[in-house]
Amino acid sequence: MDWELLRETAVKAAGHAYCPYSGLRVGSAAVCDDGRIVTGCNVENASYGLGLCAECTMAGQLRLTGGGRFVAVTCRSGTGELLMPCGRCRQVLYELGGPDCLLDTPRGILPMSEVLPDAFGPDQLPEPPA
Ligand code: THU
């Protein structure tokens, strides 16, 4: 896993952010299970609360470019600082990466199971009705 390349890719993605309200450019990048890299950036909104985090637009990219699963994820500001995904985004990453997906954190590279312990996830849902 080339974490340095992934981090540089996230910083580049942050360059596409639309963040006139917070001024914080955020980019995310993930290696997928087929080896490709997908990216996202935050896209804010005049209603503030409806802004999209970088991880959310990256989830769209995953689906739009062939699906699959996240294997390794990093989230960076436009100036290269490491950012931890917010709670909502951890849930989004967990859905599409599962407990073994690796995340770049201030405590090192950790599996999602450690950054979203005791997660509610797809395994806890009942079978959908026929
Ligand atoms: N943001 C992200 O894109 N990802 C996160 O995990 C945390 C926060 C964005 C949302 C908002 O556009 C800006 O950062 C400031 O909160």
mmCIF file of N, CA and C and ligand atoms in Angstrom:
data_model
loop_
_atom_site.group_PDB
_atom_site.id
_atom_site.type_symbol
_atom_site.label_atom_id
_atom_site.label_comp_id
_atom_site.label_asym_id
_atom_site.label_seq_id
_atom_site.Cartn_x
_atom_site.Cartn_y
_atom_site.Cartn_z
ATOM 1 N N MET A 1 0.843 -1.198 0.000
ATOM 2 C CA MET A 1 0.000 0.000 0.000
ATOM 3 C C MET A 1 0.873 1.241 0.000
ATOM 4 N N ASP A 2 0.697 2.096 -1.018
ATOM 5 C CA ASP A 2 1.512 3.314 -1.104
ATOM 6 C C ASP A 2 0.763 4.457 -0.413
ATOM 7 N N TRP A 3 0.937 4.559 0.901
ATOM 8 C CA TRP A 3 0.200 5.573 1.678
ATOM 9 C C TRP A 3 0.606 6.986 1.269
ATOM 10 N N GLU A 4 1.876 7.178 0.914
ATOM 11 C CA GLU A 4 2.301 8.540 0.532
ATOM 12 C C GLU A 4 1.578 9.001 -0.731
ATOM 13 N N LEU A 5 1.472 8.099 -1.709
ATOM 14 C CA LEU A 5 0.748 8.437 -2.942
ATOM 15 C C LEU A 5 -0.723 8.720 -2.623
ATOM 16 N N LEU A 6 -1.290 7.903 -1.741
ATOM 17 C CA LEU A 6 -2.706 8.083 -1.384
ATOM 18 C C LEU A 6 -2.920 9.443 -0.716
ATOM 19 N N ARG A 7 -1.990 9.810 0.157
ATOM 20 C CA ARG A 7 -2.109 11.112 0.852
ATOM 21 C C ARG A 7 -1.977 12.269 -0.136
ATOM 22 N N GLU A 8 -1.029 12.171 -1.053
ATOM 23 C CA GLU A 8 -0.875 13.229 -2.072
ATOM 24 C C GLU A 8 -2.129 13.327 -2.932
ATOM 25 N N THR A 9 -2.714 12.186 -3.227
ATOM 26 C CA THR A 9 -3.933 12.160 -4.053
ATOM 27 C C THR A 9 -5.085 12.841 -3.321
ATOM 28 N N ALA A 10 -5.160 12.631 -1.995
ATOM 29 C CA ALA A 10 -6.222 13.272 -1.207
ATOM 30 C C ALA A 10 -6.024 14.791 -1.184
ATOM 31 N N VAL A 11 -4.790 15.242 -1.043
ATOM 32 C CA VAL A 11 -4.521 16.688 -1.031
ATOM 33 C C VAL A 11 -4.921 17.301 -2.379
ATOM 34 N N LYS A 12 -4.606 16.585 -3.464
ATOM 35 C CA LYS A 12 -5.000 17.074 -4.802
ATOM 36 C C LYS A 12 -6.516 17.155 -4.916
ATOM 37 N N ALA A 13 -7.200 16.155 -4.391
ATOM 38 C CA ALA A 13 -8.673 16.149 -4.442
ATOM 39 C C ALA A 13 -9.234 17.339 -3.665
ATOM 40 N N ALA A 14 -8.581 17.693 -2.561
ATOM 41 C CA ALA A 14 -9.040 18.842 -1.760
ATOM 42 C C ALA A 14 -9.009 20.127 -2.585
ATOM 43 N N GLY A 15 -8.168 20.151 -3.585
ATOM 44 C CA GLY A 15 -8.105 21.318 -4.481
ATOM 45 C C GLY A 15 -9.391 21.537 -5.251
ATOM 46 N N HIS A 16 -10.248 20.526 -5.309
ATOM 47 C CA HIS A 16 -11.532 20.642 -6.019
ATOM 48 C C HIS A 16 -12.684 20.973 -5.073
ATOM 49 N N ALA A 17 -12.397 21.141 -3.788
ATOM 50 C CA ALA A 17 -13.461 21.387 -2.803
ATOM 51 C C ALA A 17 -14.249 22.647 -3.145
ATOM 52 N N TYR A 18 -15.516 22.621 -2.758
ATOM 53 C CA TYR A 18 -16.357 23.827 -2.801
ATOM 54 C C TYR A 18 -16.720 24.119 -1.344
ATOM 55 N N CYS A 19 -16.010 25.055 -0.740
ATOM 56 C CA CYS A 19 -16.152 25.258 0.711
ATOM 57 C C CYS A 19 -16.159 26.745 1.060
ATOM 58 N N PRO A 20 -17.093 27.515 0.438
ATOM 59 C CA PRO A 20 -17.112 28.963 0.699
ATOM 60 C C PRO A 20 -17.532 29.310 2.121
ATOM 61 N N TYR A 21 -18.134 28.381 2.857
ATOM 62 C CA TYR A 21 -18.654 28.695 4.205
ATOM 63 C C TYR A 21 -17.637 28.381 5.285
ATOM 64 N N SER A 22 -17.010 27.217 5.226
ATOM 65 C CA SER A 22 -16.028 26.871 6.262
ATOM 66 C C SER A 22 -14.618 27.307 5.878
ATOM 67 N N GLY A 23 -14.352 27.367 4.593
ATOM 68 C CA GLY A 23 -12.993 27.671 4.156
ATOM 69 C C GLY A 23 -12.040 26.492 4.325
ATOM 70 N N LEU A 24 -12.557 25.364 4.781
ATOM 71 C CA LEU A 24 -11.687 24.191 4.967
ATOM 72 C C LEU A 24 -11.818 23.259 3.765
ATOM 73 N N ARG A 25 -10.756 23.201 2.989
ATOM 74 C CA ARG A 25 -10.737 22.254 1.863
ATOM 75 C C ARG A 25 -10.429 20.874 2.408
ATOM 76 N N VAL A 26 -11.251 19.893 2.030
ATOM 77 C CA VAL A 26 -11.026 18.517 2.473
ATOM 78 C C VAL A 26 -11.007 17.613 1.243
ATOM 79 N N GLY A 27 -10.050 16.708 1.237
ATOM 80 C CA GLY A 27 -9.985 15.709 0.167
ATOM 81 C C GLY A 27 -9.838 14.341 0.792
ATOM 82 N N SER A 28 -10.421 13.348 0.147
ATOM 83 C CA SER A 28 -10.218 11.976 0.616
ATOM 84 C C SER A 28 -9.808 11.128 -0.580
ATOM 85 N N ALA A 29 -9.090 10.073 -0.276
ATOM 86 C CA ALA A 29 -8.668 9.140 -1.327
ATOM 87 C C ALA A 29 -8.691 7.740 -0.744
ATOM 88 N N ALA A 30 -9.095 6.797 -1.578
ATOM 89 C CA ALA A 30 -9.174 5.407 -1.125
ATOM 90 C C ALA A 30 -8.638 4.476 -2.197
ATOM 91 N N VAL A 31 -7.948 3.442 -1.732
ATOM 92 C CA VAL A 31 -7.632 2.318 -2.606
ATOM 93 C C VAL A 31 -8.814 1.359 -2.509
ATOM 94 N N CYS A 32 -9.226 0.849 -3.650
ATOM 95 C CA CYS A 32 -10.374 -0.067 -3.701
ATOM 96 C C CYS A 32 -9.877 -1.504 -3.845
ATOM 97 N N ASP A 33 -10.793 -2.446 -3.693
ATOM 98 C CA ASP A 33 -10.383 -3.860 -3.710
ATOM 99 C C ASP A 33 -9.902 -4.328 -5.084
ATOM 100 N N ASP A 34 -10.174 -3.566 -6.136
ATOM 101 C CA ASP A 34 -9.614 -3.937 -7.449
ATOM 102 C C ASP A 34 -8.341 -3.150 -7.750
ATOM 103 N N GLY A 35 -7.870 -2.358 -6.780
ATOM 104 C CA GLY A 35 -6.606 -1.631 -6.939
ATOM 105 C C GLY A 35 -6.755 -0.206 -7.418
ATOM 106 N N ARG A 36 -7.927 0.168 -7.921
ATOM 107 C CA ARG A 36 -8.054 1.555 -8.401
ATOM 108 C C ARG A 36 -8.166 2.508 -7.211
ATOM 109 N N ILE A 37 -7.946 3.779 -7.494
ATOM 110 C CA ILE A 37 -8.049 4.817 -6.465
ATOM 111 C C ILE A 37 -9.248 5.692 -6.791
ATOM 112 N N VAL A 38 -10.062 5.956 -5.772
ATOM 113 C CA VAL A 38 -11.163 6.909 -5.935
ATOM 114 C C VAL A 38 -10.935 8.062 -4.957
ATOM 115 N N THR A 39 -11.506 9.204 -5.288
ATOM 116 C CA THR A 39 -11.293 10.407 -4.488
ATOM 117 C C THR A 39 -12.610 11.126 -4.226
ATOM 118 N N GLY A 40 -12.579 12.046 -3.287
ATOM 119 C CA GLY A 40 -13.731 12.897 -3.017
ATOM 120 C C GLY A 40 -13.264 14.226 -2.462
ATOM 121 N N CYS A 41 -14.162 15.210 -2.492
ATOM 122 C CA CYS A 41 -13.886 16.509 -1.879
ATOM 123 C C CYS A 41 -15.176 17.014 -1.252
ATOM 124 N N ASN A 42 -15.048 17.908 -0.270
ATOM 125 C CA ASN A 42 -16.274 18.428 0.342
ATOM 126 C C ASN A 42 -16.954 19.439 -0.583
ATOM 127 N N VAL A 43 -18.281 19.420 -0.539
ATOM 128 C CA VAL A 43 -19.115 20.293 -1.368
ATOM 129 C C VAL A 43 -20.160 20.905 -0.442
ATOM 130 N N GLU A 44 -19.955 22.170 -0.075
ATOM 131 C CA GLU A 44 -20.826 22.797 0.920
ATOM 132 C C GLU A 44 -22.079 23.394 0.277
ATOM 133 N N ASN A 45 -22.930 23.940 1.161
ATOM 134 C CA ASN A 45 -24.250 24.374 0.747
ATOM 135 C C ASN A 45 -24.649 25.566 1.608
ATOM 136 N N ALA A 46 -25.426 26.502 1.047
ATOM 137 C CA ALA A 46 -25.852 27.696 1.785
ATOM 138 C C ALA A 46 -26.658 27.333 3.029
ATOM 139 N N SER A 47 -27.221 26.143 3.066
ATOM 140 C CA SER A 47 -27.972 25.732 4.265
ATOM 141 C C SER A 47 -27.038 25.200 5.357
ATOM 142 N N TYR A 48 -25.744 25.240 5.123
ATOM 143 C CA TYR A 48 -24.711 24.763 6.057
ATOM 144 C C TYR A 48 -24.843 23.278 6.387
ATOM 145 N N GLY A 49 -25.940 22.907 7.025
ATOM 146 C CA GLY A 49 -26.078 21.534 7.521
ATOM 147 C C GLY A 49 -26.182 20.497 6.420
ATOM 148 N N LEU A 50 -26.474 20.934 5.214
ATOM 149 C CA LEU A 50 -26.629 19.969 4.120
ATOM 150 C C LEU A 50 -25.353 19.802 3.306
ATOM 151 N N GLY A 51 -24.255 20.332 3.797
ATOM 152 C CA GLY A 51 -22.985 20.180 3.080
ATOM 153 C C GLY A 51 -22.564 18.718 3.001
ATOM 154 N N LEU A 52 -21.836 18.403 1.963
ATOM 155 C CA LEU A 52 -21.354 17.030 1.770
ATOM 156 C C LEU A 52 -19.885 16.949 2.148
ATOM 157 N N CYS A 53 -19.547 15.987 2.966
ATOM 158 C CA CYS A 53 -18.150 15.752 3.300
ATOM 159 C C CYS A 53 -17.437 15.065 2.140
ATOM 160 N N ALA A 54 -16.113 15.164 2.171
ATOM 161 C CA ALA A 54 -15.298 14.547 1.113
ATOM 162 C C ALA A 54 -15.551 13.040 1.021
ATOM 163 N N GLU A 55 -15.728 12.404 2.168
ATOM 164 C CA GLU A 55 -15.913 10.942 2.162
ATOM 165 C C GLU A 55 -17.232 10.567 1.484
ATOM 166 N N CYS A 56 -18.223 11.462 1.613
ATOM 167 C CA CYS A 56 -19.527 11.165 0.989
ATOM 168 C C CYS A 56 -19.427 11.248 -0.534
ATOM 169 N N THR A 57 -18.754 12.284 -1.034
ATOM 170 C CA THR A 57 -18.644 12.361 -2.499
ATOM 171 C C THR A 57 -17.740 11.230 -3.006
ATOM 172 N N MET A 58 -16.798 10.788 -2.159
ATOM 173 C CA MET A 58 -15.951 9.647 -2.555
ATOM 174 C C MET A 58 -16.773 8.356 -2.620
ATOM 175 N N ALA A 59 -17.752 8.234 -1.730
ATOM 176 C CA ALA A 59 -18.630 7.056 -1.787
ATOM 177 C C ALA A 59 -19.366 7.045 -3.133
ATOM 178 N N GLY A 60 -19.786 8.232 -3.594
ATOM 179 C CA GLY A 60 -20.415 8.328 -4.915
ATOM 180 C C GLY A 60 -19.448 7.915 -6.016
ATOM 181 N N GLN A 61 -18.211 8.358 -5.901
ATOM 182 C CA GLN A 61 -17.207 7.985 -6.911
ATOM 183 C C GLN A 61 -16.997 6.480 -6.951
ATOM 184 N N LEU A 62 -16.979 5.862 -5.771
ATOM 185 C CA LEU A 62 -16.797 4.404 -5.725
ATOM 186 C C LEU A 62 -17.875 3.731 -6.567
ATOM 187 N N ARG A 63 -19.124 4.151 -6.338
ATOM 188 C CA ARG A 63 -20.242 3.519 -7.042
ATOM 189 C C ARG A 63 -20.230 3.873 -8.526
ATOM 190 N N LEU A 64 -19.884 5.123 -8.841
ATOM 191 C CA LEU A 64 -19.950 5.588 -10.236
ATOM 192 C C LEU A 64 -18.846 5.017 -11.110
ATOM 193 N N THR A 65 -17.774 4.558 -10.497
ATOM 194 C CA THR A 65 -16.626 4.116 -11.300
ATOM 195 C C THR A 65 -16.409 2.603 -11.220
ATOM 196 N N GLY A 66 -17.446 1.879 -10.841
ATOM 197 C CA GLY A 66 -17.319 0.415 -10.901
ATOM 198 C C GLY A 66 -17.650 -0.321 -9.627
ATOM 199 N N GLY A 67 -17.961 0.409 -8.552
ATOM 200 C CA GLY A 67 -18.347 -0.254 -7.301
ATOM 201 C C GLY A 67 -17.157 -0.874 -6.608
ATOM 202 N N GLY A 68 -17.422 -1.917 -5.847
ATOM 203 C CA GLY A 68 -16.365 -2.564 -5.074
ATOM 204 C C GLY A 68 -16.328 -2.028 -3.656
ATOM 205 N N ARG A 69 -15.181 -2.207 -3.027
ATOM 206 C CA ARG A 69 -15.048 -1.907 -1.600
ATOM 207 C C ARG A 69 -13.835 -1.021 -1.361
ATOM 208 N N PHE A 70 -13.922 -0.187 -0.321
ATOM 209 C CA PHE A 70 -12.749 0.560 0.136
ATOM 210 C C PHE A 70 -11.831 -0.397 0.905
ATOM 211 N N VAL A 71 -10.536 -0.287 0.634
ATOM 212 C CA VAL A 71 -9.537 -1.111 1.330
ATOM 213 C C VAL A 71 -8.659 -0.238 2.237
ATOM 214 N N ALA A 72 -8.373 0.982 1.803
ATOM 215 C CA ALA A 72 -7.504 1.885 2.561
ATOM 216 C C ALA A 72 -7.924 3.318 2.244
ATOM 217 N N VAL A 73 -8.048 4.134 3.301
ATOM 218 C CA VAL A 73 -8.602 5.482 3.135
ATOM 219 C C VAL A 73 -7.746 6.504 3.879
ATOM 220 N N THR A 74 -7.570 7.662 3.250
ATOM 221 C CA THR A 74 -6.986 8.802 3.962
ATOM 222 C C THR A 74 -7.806 10.037 3.677
ATOM 223 N N CYS A 75 -7.766 10.958 4.613
ATOM 224 C CA CYS A 75 -8.524 12.193 4.511
ATOM 225 C C CYS A 75 -7.557 13.321 4.895
ATOM 226 N N ARG A 76 -7.439 14.329 4.016
ATOM 227 C CA ARG A 76 -6.441 15.391 4.224
ATOM 228 C C ARG A 76 -7.046 16.755 3.926
ATOM 229 N N SER A 77 -6.502 17.770 4.568
ATOM 230 C CA SER A 77 -6.875 19.140 4.210
ATOM 231 C C SER A 77 -6.097 19.534 2.950
ATOM 232 N N GLY A 78 -6.479 20.673 2.397
ATOM 233 C CA GLY A 78 -5.801 21.162 1.193
ATOM 234 C C GLY A 78 -4.339 21.472 1.429
ATOM 235 N N THR A 79 -3.970 21.668 2.699
ATOM 236 C CA THR A 79 -2.559 21.936 3.011
ATOM 237 C C THR A 79 -1.858 20.700 3.570
ATOM 238 N N GLY A 80 -2.532 19.573 3.501
ATOM 239 C CA GLY A 80 -1.858 18.310 3.813
ATOM 240 C C GLY A 80 -2.025 17.788 5.223
ATOM 241 N N GLU A 81 -2.768 18.515 6.086
ATOM 242 C CA GLU A 81 -2.965 17.971 7.442
ATOM 243 C C GLU A 81 -3.877 16.767 7.410
ATOM 244 N N LEU A 82 -3.550 15.818 8.262
ATOM 245 C CA LEU A 82 -4.405 14.646 8.390
ATOM 246 C C LEU A 82 -5.711 15.061 9.077
ATOM 247 N N LEU A 83 -6.839 14.622 8.537
ATOM 248 C CA LEU A 83 -8.135 14.897 9.162
ATOM 249 C C LEU A 83 -8.824 13.570 9.450
ATOM 250 N N MET A 84 -9.428 13.475 10.601
ATOM 251 C CA MET A 84 -10.204 12.278 10.920
ATOM 252 C C MET A 84 -11.618 12.436 10.391
ATOM 253 N N PRO A 85 -12.140 11.424 9.734
ATOM 254 C CA PRO A 85 -13.533 11.484 9.275
ATOM 255 C C PRO A 85 -14.485 11.709 10.459
ATOM 256 N N CYS A 86 -15.503 12.529 10.227
ATOM 257 C CA CYS A 86 -16.514 12.759 11.263
ATOM 258 C C CYS A 86 -17.300 11.458 11.492
ATOM 259 N N GLY A 87 -18.139 11.467 12.501
ATOM 260 C CA GLY A 87 -18.877 10.246 12.850
ATOM 261 C C GLY A 87 -19.719 9.710 11.703
ATOM 262 N N ARG A 88 -20.428 10.622 11.035
ATOM 263 C CA ARG A 88 -21.282 10.188 9.917
ATOM 264 C C ARG A 88 -20.436 9.515 8.829
ATOM 265 N N CYS A 89 -19.276 10.127 8.555
ATOM 266 C CA CYS A 89 -18.433 9.577 7.488
ATOM 267 C C CYS A 89 -17.817 8.244 7.888
ATOM 268 N N ARG A 90 -17.559 8.055 9.180
ATOM 269 C CA ARG A 90 -17.053 6.741 9.606
ATOM 270 C C ARG A 90 -18.090 5.671 9.286
ATOM 271 N N GLN A 91 -19.350 6.020 9.482
ATOM 272 C CA GLN A 91 -20.413 5.056 9.161
ATOM 273 C C GLN A 91 -20.446 4.779 7.655
ATOM 274 N N VAL A 92 -20.288 5.836 6.855
ATOM 275 C CA VAL A 92 -20.281 5.673 5.388
ATOM 276 C C VAL A 92 -19.108 4.787 4.963
ATOM 277 N N LEU A 93 -17.945 5.046 5.549
ATOM 278 C CA LEU A 93 -16.755 4.242 5.196
ATOM 279 C C LEU A 93 -16.931 2.794 5.637
ATOM 280 N N TYR A 94 -17.554 2.613 6.805
ATOM 281 C CA TYR A 94 -17.769 1.256 7.334
ATOM 282 C C TYR A 94 -18.697 0.456 6.424
ATOM 283 N N GLU A 95 -19.710 1.125 5.925
ATOM 284 C CA GLU A 95 -20.672 0.449 5.038
ATOM 285 C C GLU A 95 -19.977 -0.103 3.799
ATOM 286 N N LEU A 96 -19.048 0.692 3.250
ATOM 287 C CA LEU A 96 -18.448 0.346 1.953
ATOM 288 C C LEU A 96 -17.039 -0.222 2.070
ATOM 289 N N GLY A 97 -16.544 -0.334 3.301
ATOM 290 C CA GLY A 97 -15.206 -0.890 3.500
ATOM 291 C C GLY A 97 -15.174 -2.013 4.529
ATOM 292 N N GLY A 98 -16.145 -1.964 5.438
ATOM 293 C CA GLY A 98 -16.205 -3.008 6.460
ATOM 294 C C GLY A 98 -15.170 -2.821 7.548
ATOM 295 N N PRO A 99 -15.160 -3.724 8.518
ATOM 296 C CA PRO A 99 -14.309 -3.560 9.706
ATOM 297 C C PRO A 99 -12.811 -3.621 9.411
ATOM 298 N N ASP A 100 -12.413 -4.259 8.293
ATOM 299 C CA ASP A 100 -10.979 -4.421 8.009
ATOM 300 C C ASP A 100 -10.395 -3.307 7.145
ATOM 301 N N CYS A 101 -11.238 -2.426 6.636
ATOM 302 C CA CYS A 101 -10.735 -1.303 5.834
ATOM 303 C C CYS A 101 -9.791 -0.471 6.692
ATOM 304 N N LEU A 102 -8.653 -0.089 6.130
ATOM 305 C CA LEU A 102 -7.650 0.653 6.905
ATOM 306 C C LEU A 102 -7.871 2.156 6.774
ATOM 307 N N LEU A 103 -7.668 2.865 7.883
ATOM 308 C CA LEU A 103 -7.829 4.316 7.891
ATOM 309 C C LEU A 103 -6.573 4.966 8.470
ATOM 310 N N ASP A 104 -6.161 6.047 7.813
ATOM 311 C CA ASP A 104 -5.017 6.853 8.250
ATOM 312 C C ASP A 104 -5.481 7.718 9.429
ATOM 313 N N THR A 105 -4.918 7.529 10.610
ATOM 314 C CA THR A 105 -5.370 8.277 11.797
ATOM 315 C C THR A 105 -4.168 8.882 12.520
ATOM 316 N N PRO A 106 -4.425 9.795 13.459
ATOM 317 C CA PRO A 106 -3.314 10.359 14.239
ATOM 318 C C PRO A 106 -2.615 9.298 15.083
ATOM 319 N N ARG A 107 -3.279 8.156 15.320
ATOM 320 C CA ARG A 107 -2.665 7.066 16.093
ATOM 321 C C ARG A 107 -2.045 6.013 15.178
ATOM 322 N N GLY A 108 -1.924 6.336 13.890
ATOM 323 C CA GLY A 108 -1.356 5.386 12.935
ATOM 324 C C GLY A 108 -2.450 4.813 12.044
ATOM 325 N N ILE A 109 -2.067 3.816 11.257
ATOM 326 C CA ILE A 109 -3.015 3.208 10.323
ATOM 327 C C ILE A 109 -3.804 2.137 11.080
ATOM 328 N N LEU A 110 -5.115 2.361 11.160
ATOM 329 C CA LEU A 110 -5.956 1.488 11.986
ATOM 330 C C LEU A 110 -7.110 0.928 11.175
ATOM 331 N N PRO A 111 -7.578 -0.272 11.526
ATOM 332 C CA PRO A 111 -8.777 -0.789 10.858
ATOM 333 C C PRO A 111 -10.017 -0.024 11.325
ATOM 334 N N MET A 112 -11.022 0.009 10.485
ATOM 335 C CA MET A 112 -12.278 0.697 10.824
ATOM 336 C C MET A 112 -12.876 0.163 12.113
ATOM 337 N N SER A 113 -12.639 -1.119 12.409
ATOM 338 C CA SER A 113 -13.199 -1.692 13.642
ATOM 339 C C SER A 113 -12.685 -0.969 14.882
ATOM 340 N N GLU A 114 -11.546 -0.278 14.755
ATOM 341 C CA GLU A 114 -11.012 0.449 15.912
ATOM 342 C C GLU A 114 -11.441 1.910 15.951
ATOM 343 N N VAL A 115 -11.859 2.443 14.811
ATOM 344 C CA VAL A 115 -12.294 3.839 14.830
ATOM 345 C C VAL A 115 -13.815 3.951 14.881
ATOM 346 N N LEU A 116 -14.485 2.831 14.704
ATOM 347 C CA LEU A 116 -15.945 2.782 14.886
ATOM 348 C C LEU A 116 -16.259 1.476 15.624
ATOM 349 N N PRO A 117 -15.829 1.417 16.904
ATOM 350 C CA PRO A 117 -16.004 0.155 17.635
ATOM 351 C C PRO A 117 -17.475 -0.149 17.879
ATOM 352 N N ASP A 118 -17.767 -1.425 17.960
ATOM 353 C CA ASP A 118 -19.150 -1.872 18.213
ATOM 354 C C ASP A 118 -20.112 -1.273 17.186
ATOM 355 N N ALA A 119 -19.648 -1.216 15.943
ATOM 356 C CA ALA A 119 -20.409 -0.522 14.900
ATOM 357 C C ALA A 119 -21.746 -1.192 14.623
ATOM 358 N N PHE A 120 -22.704 -0.372 14.314
ATOM 359 C CA PHE A 120 -23.935 -0.857 13.689
ATOM 360 C C PHE A 120 -23.637 -0.948 12.205
ATOM 361 N N GLY A 121 -23.875 -2.101 11.621
ATOM 362 C CA GLY A 121 -23.553 -2.249 10.200
ATOM 363 C C GLY A 121 -24.496 -3.197 9.515
ATOM 364 N N PRO A 122 -24.247 -3.460 8.245
ATOM 365 C CA PRO A 122 -25.153 -4.292 7.450
ATOM 366 C C PRO A 122 -25.385 -5.678 8.048
ATOM 367 N N ASP A 123 -24.378 -6.214 8.767
ATOM 368 C CA ASP A 123 -24.527 -7.564 9.336
ATOM 369 C C ASP A 123 -25.611 -7.635 10.401
ATOM 370 N N GLN A 124 -25.968 -6.485 10.960
ATOM 371 C CA GLN A 124 -26.943 -6.506 12.047
ATOM 372 C C GLN A 124 -28.376 -6.357 11.565
ATOM 373 N N LEU A 125 -28.533 -6.190 10.268
ATOM 374 C CA LEU A 125 -29.886 -6.033 9.732
ATOM 375 C C LEU A 125 -30.519 -7.406 9.487
ATOM 376 N N PRO A 126 -31.814 -7.505 9.661
ATOM 377 C CA PRO A 126 -32.492 -8.765 9.317
ATOM 378 C C PRO A 126 -32.550 -8.918 7.811
ATOM 379 N N GLU A 127 -32.827 -10.117 7.356
ATOM 380 C CA GLU A 127 -33.041 -10.338 5.919
ATOM 381 C C GLU A 127 -34.217 -9.461 5.487
ATOM 382 N N PRO A 128 -34.066 -8.787 4.335
ATOM 383 C CA PRO A 128 -35.223 -7.986 3.867
ATOM 384 C C PRO A 128 -36.399 -8.914 3.527
ATOM 385 N N PRO A 129 -37.630 -8.428 3.703
ATOM 386 C CA PRO A 129 -38.784 -9.280 3.377
ATOM 387 C C PRO A 129 -38.774 -9.665 1.901
ATOM 388 N N ALA A 130 -39.262 -10.862 1.608
ATOM 389 C CA ALA A 130 -39.231 -11.369 0.212
ATOM 390 C C ALA A 130 -40.170 -10.546 -0.681
HETATM 391 N N1 THU B 1 -15.498 17.664 6.412
HETATM 392 C C1 THU B 1 -15.245 16.632 5.569
HETATM 393 O O1 THU B 1 -15.290 16.789 4.342
HETATM 394 N N2 THU B 1 -14.960 15.429 6.109
HETATM 395 C C2 THU B 1 -14.904 15.173 7.444
HETATM 396 O O2 THU B 1 -14.755 14.025 7.835
HETATM 397 C C3 THU B 1 -14.989 16.279 8.412
HETATM 398 C C4 THU B 1 -15.479 17.562 7.858
HETATM 399 C C5 THU B 1 -15.864 18.964 5.841
HETATM 400 C C6 THU B 1 -17.296 19.350 6.072
HETATM 401 C C7 THU B 1 -17.234 20.851 5.915
HETATM 402 O O3 THU B 1 -17.372 21.152 4.530
HETATM 403 C C8 THU B 1 -15.829 21.213 6.373
HETATM 404 O O4 THU B 1 -15.104 19.994 6.422
HETATM 405 C C9 THU B 1 -15.791 21.873 7.732
HETATM 406 O O5 THU B 1 -16.426 21.098 8.685
#
